[in-house]
């Protein structure tokens, strides 16, 4: 049985309530009329959705400006009072609840404490010397404890914990099926972390969690179709199609890192040859530079430095990596036709070394109008990924069914 303590529960569990709340969260403050328009709901549906949220203090409504009341620039000043009071604006009460987000890399934990608006109040990092599930869980619990101690200074309850890890993560079941960098298989992380931390836990793929934050507050805000491609230790991709973050039927979607771009290429840790990640992942680049230059290169910082020095062979390794990433992005564009692709990840430190090849390979492989997709880069520190984990926890909080977790 899954243990999901419910210290705090959201008072409205209809899809409409979650939709209105998310709309106000990412676009607010809004008038009820605007919120309904953006969420595609009737005024009556909005009224029904916001009533319990206002009553429980998750939303607050206050006086707005004349403009918000629908009085455009051309409105006659004298006519305003006659039209009654200005339309009130609805906004999320960030102080109402707090959340914790944790992003785990292969050797570090990054955690943030956020309010209900997903604004970061505090960020902490801790090394992860032992990545086996037991010690890693103890390290996560230690960080969560530290952030909760800080949260205790305010009246707001900590209502959820989000944990983001790379790899194949089944969010619905709360299980990490396979995480290559942590070397985890079938770890019931939500259940274990919930027992260790005493909070409801949402576990998600790290890039997908980052994509939620980008959709709500970042470069994906207002777009119905976009992708986040992350380069670094792994090559990941978060997809938003028709306004929804795609997880796929089995929790695996957007595995751009394992698109095969060179069937005769190097062997990937997944067992195939020539995956994007086997050519453009940090470890692949470091190994290849070691091979072609004969230098003792141990990490990507050293690899980037050698390429910047113009060492023969090193630049070509990055060029090849850029080509692989560009082809991968073109495949995403050809399949889904996103309006924008946001490239991020710690691998952006080497971006000048492969930017040209990414753009060239993308332009060559993108079919027709798919090439019109806006490819942009956006450096996001790991705290933003942790914030994504908190966003995933907020998402669970506002959409969970009251009966779930009580059985
Ligand atoms: Zn692979």
PDB file of N, CA and C and ligand atoms in Angstrom, residues 257-258 268 270 272 275, ligand 1:
ATOM      1  N   UNK A 257      17.463  11.267 -26.593  1.00  0.00           N
ATOM      2  CA  UNK A 257      18.833  10.783 -26.382  1.00  0.00           C
ATOM      3  C   UNK A 257      19.072   9.420 -26.993  1.00  0.00           C
ATOM      4  N   UNK A 258      17.985   8.667 -27.190  1.00  0.00           N
ATOM      5  CA  UNK A 258      18.169   7.324 -27.736  1.00  0.00           C
ATOM      6  C   UNK A 258      17.606   7.191 -29.147  1.00  0.00           C
ATOM      7  N   UNK A 268      25.887   2.588 -27.121  1.00  0.00           N
ATOM      8  CA  UNK A 268      25.243   3.396 -26.080  1.00  0.00           C
ATOM      9  C   UNK A 268      25.040   2.522 -24.833  1.00  0.00           C
ATOM     10  N   UNK A 270      22.428   2.054 -23.470  1.00  0.00           N
ATOM     11  CA  UNK A 270      21.133   1.373 -23.608  1.00  0.00           C
ATOM     12  C   UNK A 270      21.272   0.096 -24.424  1.00  0.00           C
ATOM     13  N   UNK A 272      22.140  -0.009 -27.746  1.00  0.00           N
ATOM     14  CA  UNK A 272      22.119   0.242 -29.187  1.00  0.00           C
ATOM     15  C   UNK A 272      23.377   0.987 -29.619  1.00  0.00           C
ATOM     16  N   UNK A 275      23.259   6.174 -30.736  1.00  0.00           N
ATOM     17  CA  UNK A 275      22.214   7.038 -30.175  1.00  0.00           C
ATOM     18  C   UNK A 275      22.800   8.455 -30.043  1.00  0.00           C
TER      19      UNK A 275
HETATM   20 ZN1  LIG B   1      20.869   4.691 -26.367  1.00  0.00          ZN
END
